[in-house]
Structures are given as C-alpha cells and as structure tokens.
C-alpha cells in the first residue's frame, strides 16, 4: 500500500504544502498528478504547475460556488461532476504510477467528501488499492476518521490569525 499524507486544519497553507511536495517530487525525477475539488482553475499555482515537467494538473472544467449556497439540484450536478473528476484523476495517477514513483494530490478532497459532493466509498476503495509506487496527498478541513486511520502522515495546520477575520478578501497570489 502507498503512503498517505493528510494536510488538514483551519489554517492557511494546506494546498501550499501539498503543491510544494508535488514540486519536490517532479524535481526529483518523479511524477505528480494534481486534482482540485471545490475550486476553480483561477489560482496562481495552476498555470505555474502546468509548466513544470513531470506535473499533470487535471483541469477543473466546472465550478459550482460555495456548497452552502447550492440548491439541491446544483449539489446533484456537482456530485456527478466531482465523481467523474475523481475517476479521471485517479485513473491518470494510476497510469503514471505504472511508469514510476508518482505523487497524487487530491486538493480539498476532505471537504468534497464531508459536503457530500464526493462519495467516501469511491475514495476509500481507491486508497485501499493503491500501488506502492503511488504516494497520495489529501487536503481539507476535518478529514473523515476513515481517512486519518489510513494516513501515514497527518499535518494539522492551525489558524492563529488571518486577515480574513478583519474583513480582508482573498488576495490573488497569496490566498489563490
């Protein structure tokens, strides 16, 4: 079974840590596959990552807004989309792992599962069947116990202070 990493908590930096690990893997001659849930591709790291040899970013072709603002119909549509996105990304990661050491980053997968937009069974089945050549990184707040039980690394990033608390909106290049 592969090693599983979880970056969780309410602090800023979970995605940044996962991306740093992907860059490290590519810089060491390995491959990295990155998929993002609950986010769009309008984030500073996406274009930069696509330029790095050895990193594959699965595009997020649709966005749905914040989960708490979705109608039930939008949630069903988002769920169908994210299940397909997970399948596409996990198949890509498994293909890459057949060629050598690969890191698979599932950004915000914990939140996608917690919000009901991605089935935990789909993720758990994948985790339980990973080859040793595939290292898995999961990010998001409040990972399920089933995820943490399987994890080899768990890093909790805790917020102590953040400008958002003072009404500062997310800033391009810093928060996205």
PDB file of C-alpha atoms in Angstrom:
ATOM      1  CA  UNK A   1       0.000   0.000   0.000  1.00  0.00           C
ATOM      2  CA  UNK A   2       1.115   3.546  -0.738  1.00  0.00           C
ATOM      3  CA  UNK A   3       1.947   6.155   1.863  1.00  0.00           C
ATOM      4  CA  UNK A   4      -0.916   8.564   2.521  1.00  0.00           C
ATOM      5  CA  UNK A   5      -0.429  12.183   3.620  1.00  0.00           C
ATOM      6  CA  UNK A   6      -3.145  14.439   5.027  1.00  0.00           C
ATOM      7  CA  UNK A   7      -2.826  18.215   5.358  1.00  0.00           C
ATOM      8  CA  UNK A   8      -5.814  19.380   7.383  1.00  0.00           C
ATOM      9  CA  UNK A   9      -6.933  22.072   9.806  1.00  0.00           C
ATOM     10  CA  UNK A  10      -8.415  25.545   9.689  1.00  0.00           C
ATOM     11  CA  UNK A  11      -5.176  27.327   8.824  1.00  0.00           C
ATOM     12  CA  UNK A  12      -3.860  28.677   5.552  1.00  0.00           C
ATOM     13  CA  UNK A  13      -1.262  26.549   3.800  1.00  0.00           C
ATOM     14  CA  UNK A  14      -2.729  23.077   3.233  1.00  0.00           C
ATOM     15  CA  UNK A  15      -2.754  23.419  -0.547  1.00  0.00           C
ATOM     16  CA  UNK A  16       0.583  25.230  -0.490  1.00  0.00           C
ATOM     17  CA  UNK A  17       2.185  22.336   1.405  1.00  0.00           C
ATOM     18  CA  UNK A  18       0.723  19.760  -0.995  1.00  0.00           C
ATOM     19  CA  UNK A  19       1.925  21.728  -4.024  1.00  0.00           C
ATOM     20  CA  UNK A  20       5.380  22.033  -2.519  1.00  0.00           C
ATOM     21  CA  UNK A  21       5.514  18.259  -2.222  1.00  0.00           C
ATOM     22  CA  UNK A  22       4.405  17.891  -5.871  1.00  0.00           C
ATOM     23  CA  UNK A  23       7.184  20.249  -6.982  1.00  0.00           C
ATOM     24  CA  UNK A  24       9.681  18.293  -4.873  1.00  0.00           C
ATOM     25  CA  UNK A  25       8.562  15.014  -6.482  1.00  0.00           C
ATOM     26  CA  UNK A  26       8.869  16.444 -10.006  1.00  0.00           C
ATOM     27  CA  UNK A  27      12.241  17.963  -9.153  1.00  0.00           C
ATOM     28  CA  UNK A  28      13.439  14.532  -8.023  1.00  0.00           C
ATOM     29  CA  UNK A  29      12.529  12.955 -11.348  1.00  0.00           C
ATOM     30  CA  UNK A  30       9.151  11.567 -10.272  1.00  0.00           C
ATOM     31  CA  UNK A  31       5.688  12.415 -11.472  1.00  0.00           C
ATOM     32  CA  UNK A  32       2.879  14.313  -9.776  1.00  0.00           C
ATOM     33  CA  UNK A  33      -0.811  14.410 -10.621  1.00  0.00           C
ATOM     34  CA  UNK A  34      -2.939  17.147  -9.070  1.00  0.00           C
ATOM     35  CA  UNK A  35      -6.716  17.362  -8.936  1.00  0.00           C
ATOM     36  CA  UNK A  36      -8.642  20.155  -7.223  1.00  0.00           C
ATOM     37  CA  UNK A  37     -12.132  19.862  -5.760  1.00  0.00           C
ATOM     38  CA  UNK A  38     -14.393  22.786  -4.818  1.00  0.00           C
ATOM     39  CA  UNK A  39     -12.040  25.249  -6.524  1.00  0.00           C
ATOM     40  CA  UNK A  40     -11.643  26.701  -9.977  1.00  0.00           C
ATOM     41  CA  UNK A  41      -8.527  26.963 -12.127  1.00  0.00           C
ATOM     42  CA  UNK A  42      -8.194  30.715 -11.484  1.00  0.00           C
ATOM     43  CA  UNK A  43      -5.488  30.246  -8.901  1.00  0.00           C
ATOM     44  CA  UNK A  44      -1.891  31.384  -9.271  1.00  0.00           C
ATOM     45  CA  UNK A  45      -0.327  27.963  -8.875  1.00  0.00           C
ATOM     46  CA  UNK A  46      -2.301  26.258 -11.660  1.00  0.00           C
ATOM     47  CA  UNK A  47      -0.531  27.886 -14.630  1.00  0.00           C
ATOM     48  CA  UNK A  48       2.858  27.594 -12.938  1.00  0.00           C
ATOM     49  CA  UNK A  49       2.369  23.888 -12.182  1.00  0.00           C
ATOM     50  CA  UNK A  50       1.335  23.153 -15.754  1.00  0.00           C
ATOM     51  CA  UNK A  51       4.736  24.458 -16.888  1.00  0.00           C
ATOM     52  CA  UNK A  52       6.722  22.035 -14.712  1.00  0.00           C
ATOM     53  CA  UNK A  53       7.888  18.858 -16.393  1.00  0.00           C
ATOM     54  CA  UNK A  54       6.510  15.849 -14.566  1.00  0.00           C
ATOM     55  CA  UNK A  55       3.411  17.550 -13.146  1.00  0.00           C
ATOM     56  CA  UNK A  56      -0.040  16.902 -14.577  1.00  0.00           C
ATOM     57  CA  UNK A  57      -2.868  19.166 -13.448  1.00  0.00           C
ATOM     58  CA  UNK A  58      -6.312  17.744 -14.111  1.00  0.00           C
ATOM     59  CA  UNK A  59      -8.421  20.727 -15.204  1.00  0.00           C
ATOM     60  CA  UNK A  60     -11.478  21.702 -13.205  1.00  0.00           C
ATOM     61  CA  UNK A  61     -13.834  22.364 -16.112  1.00  0.00           C
ATOM     62  CA  UNK A  62     -16.796  23.432 -13.951  1.00  0.00           C
ATOM     63  CA  UNK A  63     -17.313  25.387 -10.782  1.00  0.00           C
ATOM     64  CA  UNK A  64     -20.372  25.444  -8.590  1.00  0.00           C
ATOM     65  CA  UNK A  65     -19.757  28.133  -5.982  1.00  0.00           C
ATOM     66  CA  UNK A  66     -19.883  27.633  -2.245  1.00  0.00           C
ATOM     67  CA  UNK A  67     -21.558  24.441  -1.063  1.00  0.00           C
ATOM     68  CA  UNK A  68     -23.760  26.247   1.454  1.00  0.00           C
ATOM     69  CA  UNK A  69     -25.210  28.385  -1.359  1.00  0.00           C
ATOM     70  CA  UNK A  70     -26.057  25.484  -3.716  1.00  0.00           C
ATOM     71  CA  UNK A  71     -29.565  24.279  -4.426  1.00  0.00           C
ATOM     72  CA  UNK A  72     -30.250  20.542  -4.195  1.00  0.00           C
ATOM     73  CA  UNK A  73     -30.174  20.346  -7.999  1.00  0.00           C
ATOM     74  CA  UNK A  74     -26.781  22.100  -8.099  1.00  0.00           C
ATOM     75  CA  UNK A  75     -25.482  19.703  -5.442  1.00  0.00           C
ATOM     76  CA  UNK A  76     -26.566  16.697  -7.532  1.00  0.00           C
ATOM     77  CA  UNK A  77     -24.898  18.175 -10.614  1.00  0.00           C
ATOM     78  CA  UNK A  78     -21.726  18.965  -8.641  1.00  0.00           C
ATOM     79  CA  UNK A  79     -21.673  15.470  -7.156  1.00  0.00           C
ATOM     80  CA  UNK A  80     -21.913  13.856 -10.593  1.00  0.00           C
ATOM     81  CA  UNK A  81     -19.145  16.144 -11.850  1.00  0.00           C
ATOM     82  CA  UNK A  82     -16.793  15.521  -8.899  1.00  0.00           C
ATOM     83  CA  UNK A  83     -17.264  11.749  -9.062  1.00  0.00           C
ATOM     84  CA  UNK A  84     -16.246  11.857 -12.720  1.00  0.00           C
ATOM     85  CA  UNK A  85     -13.351  14.201 -11.949  1.00  0.00           C
ATOM     86  CA  UNK A  86     -12.101  11.840  -9.245  1.00  0.00           C
ATOM     87  CA  UNK A  87     -12.273   8.900 -11.659  1.00  0.00           C
ATOM     88  CA  UNK A  88     -10.363  10.798 -14.358  1.00  0.00           C
ATOM     89  CA  UNK A  89      -7.683  11.949 -11.921  1.00  0.00           C
ATOM     90  CA  UNK A  90      -7.253   8.628 -10.119  1.00  0.00           C
ATOM     91  CA  UNK A  91      -7.011   6.756 -13.429  1.00  0.00           C
ATOM     92  CA  UNK A  92      -4.334   9.230 -14.559  1.00  0.00           C
ATOM     93  CA  UNK A  93      -2.416   8.806 -11.293  1.00  0.00           C
ATOM     94  CA  UNK A  94      -2.539   5.009 -11.562  1.00  0.00           C
ATOM     95  CA  UNK A  95      -1.276   5.120 -15.165  1.00  0.00           C
ATOM     96  CA  UNK A  96       1.618   7.363 -14.107  1.00  0.00           C
ATOM     97  CA  UNK A  97       2.418   5.076 -11.153  1.00  0.00           C
ATOM     98  CA  UNK A  98       2.943   2.189 -13.569  1.00  0.00           C
ATOM     99  CA  UNK A  99       5.819   4.213 -15.052  1.00  0.00           C
ATOM    100  CA  UNK A 100       7.476   5.008 -11.717  1.00  0.00           C
ATOM    101  CA  UNK A 101       7.181   6.912  -8.451  1.00  0.00           C
ATOM    102  CA  UNK A 102       4.155   9.217  -8.572  1.00  0.00           C
ATOM    103  CA  UNK A 103       2.569  11.645  -6.141  1.00  0.00           C
ATOM    104  CA  UNK A 104      -1.206  12.094  -6.382  1.00  0.00           C
ATOM    105  CA  UNK A 105      -2.508  15.309  -4.794  1.00  0.00           C
ATOM    106  CA  UNK A 106      -6.244  15.481  -4.118  1.00  0.00           C
ATOM    107  CA  UNK A 107      -6.729  19.083  -3.051  1.00  0.00           C
ATOM    108  CA  UNK A 108      -9.848  19.706  -0.910  1.00  0.00           C
ATOM    109  CA  UNK A 109     -10.934  16.079  -1.214  1.00  0.00           C
ATOM    110  CA  UNK A 110     -11.745  16.010   2.509  1.00  0.00           C
ATOM    111  CA  UNK A 111     -14.166  18.910   2.115  1.00  0.00           C
ATOM    112  CA  UNK A 112     -15.703  17.429  -1.044  1.00  0.00           C
ATOM    113  CA  UNK A 113     -16.445  14.205   0.833  1.00  0.00           C
ATOM    114  CA  UNK A 114     -17.642  15.968   4.005  1.00  0.00           C
ATOM    115  CA  UNK A 115     -20.052  18.088   1.971  1.00  0.00           C
ATOM    116  CA  UNK A 116     -21.486  15.015   0.233  1.00  0.00           C
ATOM    117  CA  UNK A 117     -20.257  16.030  -3.222  1.00  0.00           C
ATOM    118  CA  UNK A 118     -17.891  13.053  -3.480  1.00  0.00           C
ATOM    119  CA  UNK A 119     -18.576   9.595  -2.106  1.00  0.00           C
ATOM    120  CA  UNK A 120     -16.274   8.403   0.657  1.00  0.00           C
ATOM    121  CA  UNK A 121     -16.586   4.837  -0.663  1.00  0.00           C
ATOM    122  CA  UNK A 122     -15.064   5.866  -4.001  1.00  0.00           C
ATOM    123  CA  UNK A 123     -12.097   7.470  -2.223  1.00  0.00           C
ATOM    124  CA  UNK A 124     -11.630   4.642   0.301  1.00  0.00           C
ATOM    125  CA  UNK A 125     -11.677   1.978  -2.412  1.00  0.00           C
ATOM    126  CA  UNK A 126      -9.004   3.889  -4.277  1.00  0.00           C
ATOM    127  CA  UNK A 127      -6.859   4.345  -1.150  1.00  0.00           C
ATOM    128  CA  UNK A 128      -7.100   0.671  -0.239  1.00  0.00           C
ATOM    129  CA  UNK A 129      -5.968  -0.459  -3.693  1.00  0.00           C
ATOM    130  CA  UNK A 130      -3.081   1.986  -4.319  1.00  0.00           C
ATOM    131  CA  UNK A 131       0.173   0.515  -5.580  1.00  0.00           C
ATOM    132  CA  UNK A 132       3.372   1.181  -3.624  1.00  0.00           C
ATOM    133  CA  UNK A 133       4.654   3.428  -6.414  1.00  0.00           C
ATOM    134  CA  UNK A 134       1.844   5.924  -5.741  1.00  0.00           C
ATOM    135  CA  UNK A 135       2.111   8.358  -2.845  1.00  0.00           C
ATOM    136  CA  UNK A 136      -1.203  10.077  -2.007  1.00  0.00           C
ATOM    137  CA  UNK A 137      -1.788  13.557  -0.577  1.00  0.00           C
ATOM    138  CA  UNK A 138      -5.208  14.665   0.660  1.00  0.00           C
ATOM    139  CA  UNK A 139      -6.060  18.179   1.830  1.00  0.00           C
ATOM    140  CA  UNK A 140      -9.012  19.838   3.501  1.00  0.00           C
ATOM    141  CA  UNK A 141     -10.589  20.551   6.832  1.00  0.00           C
ATOM    142  CA  UNK A 142     -11.994  17.799   9.032  1.00  0.00           C
ATOM    143  CA  UNK A 143     -10.862  14.611   7.295  1.00  0.00           C
ATOM    144  CA  UNK A 144     -13.029  11.592   7.981  1.00  0.00           C
ATOM    145  CA  UNK A 145     -11.806   9.108  10.574  1.00  0.00           C
ATOM    146  CA  UNK A 146     -11.610   6.511   7.790  1.00  0.00           C
ATOM    147  CA  UNK A 147      -9.053   8.748   6.057  1.00  0.00           C
ATOM    148  CA  UNK A 148      -6.964   9.505   9.142  1.00  0.00           C
ATOM    149  CA  UNK A 149      -6.892   5.825  10.113  1.00  0.00           C
ATOM    150  CA  UNK A 150      -5.233   5.041   6.774  1.00  0.00           C
ATOM    151  CA  UNK A 151      -2.830   8.007   6.806  1.00  0.00           C
ATOM    152  CA  UNK A 152       0.895   7.667   7.407  1.00  0.00           C
ATOM    153  CA  UNK A 153       1.457  11.426   7.689  1.00  0.00           C
ATOM    154  CA  UNK A 154      -1.004  13.886   9.205  1.00  0.00           C
ATOM    155  CA  UNK A 155      -0.124  17.562   9.440  1.00  0.00           C
ATOM    156  CA  UNK A 156      -2.665  19.865  11.018  1.00  0.00           C
ATOM    157  CA  UNK A 157      -2.346  23.499  10.056  1.00  0.00           C
ATOM    158  CA  UNK A 158      -3.936  25.706  12.677  1.00  0.00           C
ATOM    159  CA  UNK A 159      -5.072  29.264  12.157  1.00  0.00           C
ATOM    160  CA  UNK A 160      -3.891  31.677  14.792  1.00  0.00           C
ATOM    161  CA  UNK A 161      -4.528  34.890  12.876  1.00  0.00           C
ATOM    162  CA  UNK A 162      -5.743  35.669   9.349  1.00  0.00           C
ATOM    163  CA  UNK A 163      -6.617  38.994   7.662  1.00  0.00           C
ATOM    164  CA  UNK A 164      -9.931  37.474   6.549  1.00  0.00           C
ATOM    165  CA  UNK A 165     -11.076  37.797  10.168  1.00  0.00           C
ATOM    166  CA  UNK A 166     -10.718  41.575   9.748  1.00  0.00           C
ATOM    167  CA  UNK A 167     -12.735  41.613   6.528  1.00  0.00           C
ATOM    168  CA  UNK A 168      -9.840  41.369   4.054  1.00  0.00           C
ATOM    169  CA  UNK A 169     -10.939  39.418   0.963  1.00  0.00           C
ATOM    170  CA  UNK A 170      -8.824  36.641  -0.530  1.00  0.00           C
ATOM    171  CA  UNK A 171      -5.862  38.131  -2.400  1.00  0.00           C
ATOM    172  CA  UNK A 172      -4.560  36.827  -5.720  1.00  0.00           C
ATOM    173  CA  UNK A 173      -1.050  35.428  -5.362  1.00  0.00           C
ATOM    174  CA  UNK A 174      -1.478  34.858  -1.635  1.00  0.00           C
ATOM    175  CA  UNK A 175      -4.768  33.035  -0.975  1.00  0.00           C
ATOM    176  CA  UNK A 176      -5.334  31.961  -4.569  1.00  0.00           C
TER     177      UNK A 176
END
